Coordinates of C-alpha atoms and ligand atoms in Angstrom, one line a residue:
X1 CA -3.5 79.9 26.7
X2 CA -6.5 78.0 25.4
X3 CA -10.2 79.3 25.6
X4 CA -10.7 77.4 29.0
X5 CA -8.0 79.4 30.5
X6 CA -9.5 82.7 29.5
X7 CA -12.6 81.6 31.0
X8 CA -10.9 80.8 34.2
X9 CA -9.0 83.9 34.1
X10 CA -12.3 85.8 33.8
X11 CA -13.7 83.7 36.8
X12 CA -10.5 84.6 38.9
X13 CA -11.0 88.5 38.1
X14 CA -14.6 88.3 38.8
X15 CA -14.1 87.0 42.3
X16 CA -11.3 89.3 42.9
X17 CA -13.5 92.5 41.9
X18 CA -16.7 91.0 43.7
X19 CA -15.4 89.0 46.6
X20 CA -18.1 86.6 48.0
X21 CA -18.5 86.5 51.7
X22 CA -16.2 89.4 52.3
X23 CA -16.4 91.0 55.7
X24 CA -16.3 90.1 59.2
X25 CA -18.7 88.4 61.7
X26 CA -20.0 89.9 64.9
X27 CA -19.0 86.9 66.8
X28 CA -16.9 84.5 65.1
X29 CA -16.1 81.1 66.6
X30 CA -12.5 81.3 65.4
X31 CA -10.7 83.9 63.8
X32 CA -7.2 83.4 62.0
X33 CA -4.5 85.7 60.3
X34 CA -2.4 84.3 57.6
X35 CA 0.0 85.8 55.3
X36 CA 2.4 85.2 52.6
X37 CA 5.4 87.4 53.0
X38 CA 6.8 86.3 49.5
X39 CA 3.9 88.3 47.7
X40 CA 2.5 90.6 50.5
X41 CA -0.9 88.8 50.4
X42 CA -2.8 88.8 53.8
X43 CA -5.9 87.0 54.8
X44 CA -8.2 87.4 57.8
X45 CA -10.6 84.7 58.2
X46 CA -13.3 84.1 60.4
X47 CA -15.7 81.2 60.7
X48 CA -19.0 80.5 62.5
X49 CA -19.4 76.9 63.6
X50 CA -22.5 75.4 64.9
X51 CA -23.1 71.8 65.6
X52 CA -20.0 70.8 63.9
X53 CA -20.9 72.7 60.7
X54 CA -19.3 75.7 59.0
X55 CA -22.3 78.0 59.3
X56 CA -20.5 81.1 58.0
X57 CA -17.0 81.8 56.5
X58 CA -15.9 85.6 56.0
X59 CA -12.6 87.0 55.0
X60 CA -11.0 90.3 54.5
X61 CA -7.6 91.0 53.2
X62 CA -5.4 92.2 50.7
X63 CA -3.0 91.0 48.1
X64 CA -2.7 89.7 44.5
X65 CA -5.8 88.8 42.7
X66 CA -5.0 85.0 43.0
X67 CA -4.8 85.1 46.9
X68 CA -8.0 87.4 47.2
X69 CA -10.1 85.5 44.5
X70 CA -9.1 82.2 45.9
X71 CA -10.5 83.3 49.5
X72 CA -13.6 84.2 47.9
X73 CA -14.0 80.8 46.1
X74 CA -13.0 78.8 49.1
X75 CA -15.7 80.6 51.2
X76 CA -18.4 79.7 48.8
X77 CA -17.0 76.1 48.5
X78 CA -16.7 75.7 52.3
X79 CA -19.7 77.2 53.7
X80 CA -22.3 75.0 55.2
X81 CA -19.9 72.0 55.1
X82 CA -19.5 69.7 58.1
X83 CA -16.0 70.3 59.6
X84 CA -14.7 66.8 58.4
X85 CA -15.7 67.6 54.7
X86 CA -14.4 71.0 55.1
X87 CA -10.9 69.5 55.9
X88 CA -11.3 66.9 53.0
X89 CA -11.9 69.7 50.6
X90 CA -8.9 71.7 51.8
X91 CA -6.7 68.7 51.2
X92 CA -8.4 68.1 47.8
X93 CA -7.4 71.7 46.7
X94 CA -4.0 71.5 48.3
X95 CA -3.2 68.4 46.3
X96 CA -4.7 70.1 43.1
X97 CA -2.4 72.9 43.5
X98 CA 0.5 70.5 44.0
X99 CA -0.4 68.8 40.7
X100 CA -1.1 65.3 42.3
X101 CA -4.8 65.4 42.2
X102 CA -7.3 66.4 39.4
X103 CA -9.6 69.0 40.7
X104 CA -13.2 68.0 41.2
X105 CA -15.6 70.8 40.2
X106 CA -18.4 69.3 41.9
X107 CA -16.7 70.0 45.3
X108 CA -14.6 73.1 44.4
X109 CA -17.2 75.1 42.5
X110 CA -15.4 78.3 40.9
X111 CA -12.1 77.4 42.8
X112 CA -11.7 74.8 40.0
X113 CA -10.4 77.9 38.2
X114 CA -7.3 78.1 40.1
X115 CA -6.2 74.5 38.8
X116 CA -4.0 76.1 36.2
X117 CA -2.1 78.0 38.9
X118 CA -0.5 74.7 39.7
X119 CA 1.8 75.3 36.7
X120 CA 3.2 78.4 38.5
X121 CA 5.0 77.3 41.7
X122 CA 5.5 80.8 43.0
X123 CA 1.8 81.4 42.9
X124 CA 0.7 78.3 44.5
X125 CA 1.2 79.8 48.0
X126 CA -1.0 82.8 47.0
X127 CA -3.8 80.3 46.0
X128 CA -3.3 78.2 49.1
X129 CA -3.2 81.0 51.7
X130 CA -6.9 81.1 52.6
X131 CA -7.4 77.5 52.5
X132 CA -4.6 76.9 54.9
X133 CA -6.1 79.5 57.1
X134 CA -9.5 77.6 57.0
X135 CA -7.7 74.5 58.0
X136 CA -5.8 76.3 60.8
X137 CA -9.3 77.9 61.9
X138 CA -10.9 74.3 62.1
X139 CA -7.9 72.7 63.7
X140 CA -7.8 75.5 66.3
X141 CA -11.4 75.0 66.9
X142 CA -10.9 71.1 67.4
X143 CA -8.1 71.7 69.7
X144 CA -9.1 74.7 71.7
X145 CA -12.8 75.3 71.1
X146 CA -14.2 78.8 70.7
X147 CA -11.4 81.4 70.3
X148 CA -12.0 84.7 68.4
X149 CA -8.5 85.9 69.0
X150 CA -9.5 88.4 71.7
X151 CA -8.6 86.1 74.5
X152 CA -12.0 84.5 74.9
X153 CA -11.9 80.6 75.3
X154 CA -14.4 78.1 75.7
X155 CA -15.2 74.6 74.5
X156 CA -16.8 73.2 71.2
X157 CA -20.5 73.5 71.4
X158 CA -22.2 70.0 71.6
X159 CA -19.1 68.2 71.3
X160 CA -18.8 66.8 74.8
Ligands
ZN1 ZN1 0.0 86.5 45.9

């Protein structure tokens, strides 16, 4: 473990202790729940979508430090992005976690700290959990429109 890894370890713990964008929205556009039974990680993700943009991203959950800090980092990186860019970012993170793409810090922000997790296959699912939840939320919205998990349905705003 070199100095860089120590720095990244600190960043992961910082996000785990002080999770950014933690909590719930009053009226999310889409809410999804994802879990990783291998590790016991749970993520509840809520997004607010307006004019094809991720206006807000909130999360709650429990589990290991990798899964929860990743959700915190994801929420910061994805917030305010247009939906296609958010999906591109998820794919970039996924490829980084599979070791096939080098992480782009400009796009990932603090989530670049998770790049080293790719060396530990058993933890990759932990790191990916919230990002896959975001992908699911965006795809659900694109397919079904507004759905907050309480049976309310509608159509995407401004995408007629
Ligand atoms: Zn985990």
